[in-house]
Structures are given as structure tokens and as C-alpha cells.
PDB file of C-alpha atoms in Angstrom:
ATOM      1  CA  MET L   1     117.363 178.694 274.638  1.00 69.00           C
ATOM      2  CA  ASN L   2     115.058 180.915 272.694  1.00 91.00           C
ATOM      3  CA  ALA L   3     115.281 183.484 275.446  1.00 92.00           C
ATOM      4  CA  ASN L   4     118.982 183.653 275.104  1.00 94.00           C
ATOM      5  CA  VAL L   5     118.790 184.194 271.350  1.00 94.00           C
ATOM      6  CA  ASN L   6     116.252 186.988 271.728  1.00 94.00           C
ATOM      7  CA  TYR L   7     118.551 188.396 274.487  1.00 95.00           C
ATOM      8  CA  CYS L   8     121.551 188.360 272.013  1.00 96.00           C
ATOM      9  CA  GLY L   9     119.601 190.341 269.509  1.00 95.00           C
ATOM     10  CA  VAL L  10     118.611 192.974 272.238  1.00 96.00           C
ATOM     11  CA  ILE L  11     122.289 193.352 273.273  1.00 97.00           C
ATOM     12  CA  ILE L  12     123.163 193.914 269.518  1.00 97.00           C
ATOM     13  CA  LEU L  13     120.467 196.542 269.424  1.00 97.00           C
ATOM     14  CA  LEU L  14     121.647 198.146 272.634  1.00 98.00           C
ATOM     15  CA  ARG L  15     125.182 198.267 271.380  1.00 98.00           C
ATOM     16  CA  LYS L  16     124.078 200.107 268.290  1.00 98.00           C
ATOM     17  CA  LEU L  17     122.018 202.583 270.244  1.00 98.00           C
ATOM     18  CA  VAL L  18     125.086 203.308 272.635  1.00 98.00           C
ATOM     19  CA  ALA L  19     127.405 203.692 269.523  1.00 98.00           C
ATOM     20  CA  SER L  20     124.972 206.208 267.889  1.00 98.00           C
ATOM     21  CA  GLY L  21     124.708 208.260 271.074  1.00 97.00           C
ATOM     22  CA  HIS L  22     120.924 207.529 271.578  1.00 97.00           C
ATOM     23  CA  CYS L  23     121.605 205.748 274.767  1.00 96.00           C
ATOM     24  CA  THR L  24     124.293 205.771 277.430  1.00 97.00           C
ATOM     25  CA  LYS L  25     126.220 202.682 278.434  1.00 97.00           C
ATOM     26  CA  LYS L  26     124.796 202.884 281.975  1.00 97.00           C
ATOM     27  CA  GLU L  27     121.122 203.051 280.511  1.00 98.00           C
ATOM     28  CA  ALA L  28     121.872 200.086 278.241  1.00 97.00           C
ATOM     29  CA  GLY L  29     123.176 198.142 281.046  1.00 96.00           C
ATOM     30  CA  ARG L  30     120.032 198.705 283.081  1.00 97.00           C
ATOM     31  CA  ILE L  31     117.786 197.817 280.168  1.00 97.00           C
ATOM     32  CA  ALA L  32     119.755 194.665 279.431  1.00 96.00           C
ATOM     33  CA  ALA L  33     119.489 193.495 283.049  1.00 95.00           C
ATOM     34  CA  ARG L  34     115.757 194.130 283.247  1.00 96.00           C
ATOM     35  CA  ILE L  35     115.241 192.298 279.901  1.00 96.00           C
ATOM     36  CA  ALA L  36     117.337 189.296 280.978  1.00 95.00           C
ATOM     37  CA  LYS L  37     115.309 189.090 284.233  1.00 94.00           C
ATOM     38  CA  GLN L  38     111.976 189.304 282.480  1.00 95.00           C
ATOM     39  CA  THR L  39     112.685 186.901 279.700  1.00 94.00           C
ATOM     40  CA  GLY L  40     114.610 184.369 281.857  1.00 94.00           C
ATOM     41  CA  ALA L  41     117.796 184.544 279.752  1.00 94.00           C
ATOM     42  CA  ASP L  42     120.741 182.959 281.480  1.00 92.00           C
ATOM     43  CA  ILE L  43     123.844 184.158 279.560  1.00 92.00           C
ATOM     44  CA  ILE L  44     125.919 187.035 280.481  1.00 86.00           C
ATOM     45  CA  LEU L  45     126.926 189.623 277.609  1.00 90.00           C
ATOM     46  CA  SER L  46     128.423 192.933 278.137  1.00 89.00           C
ATOM     47  CA  ILE L  47     127.176 196.072 276.305  1.00 87.00           C
TER      48      ILE L  47
END
């Protein structure tokens, strides 16, 4: 469960980066997928 909580925090950060223009939505999606795989998060959240 801890991996899922950390992943939620990453998603929030990525959404803020996309909103501020520092990252594209496509890049954020790739980052989120990589982090989910590395941490073992098993929930699905959209950017």
C-alpha cells in the first residue's frame, strides 16, 4: 500500500508540472508508467 500512496504523490506532482508547462502530458504519462513499474504500484490514475 505504501507504494500506492507514494505513486499518488508523484501523480499530483506530475499534474502540477503539466499545468505549469514544465512537462507535456505525454512525458508525464511515460514518467508515471515507469515509476509505477519500478515501485510496484498497482493503482491506475490519469494525469
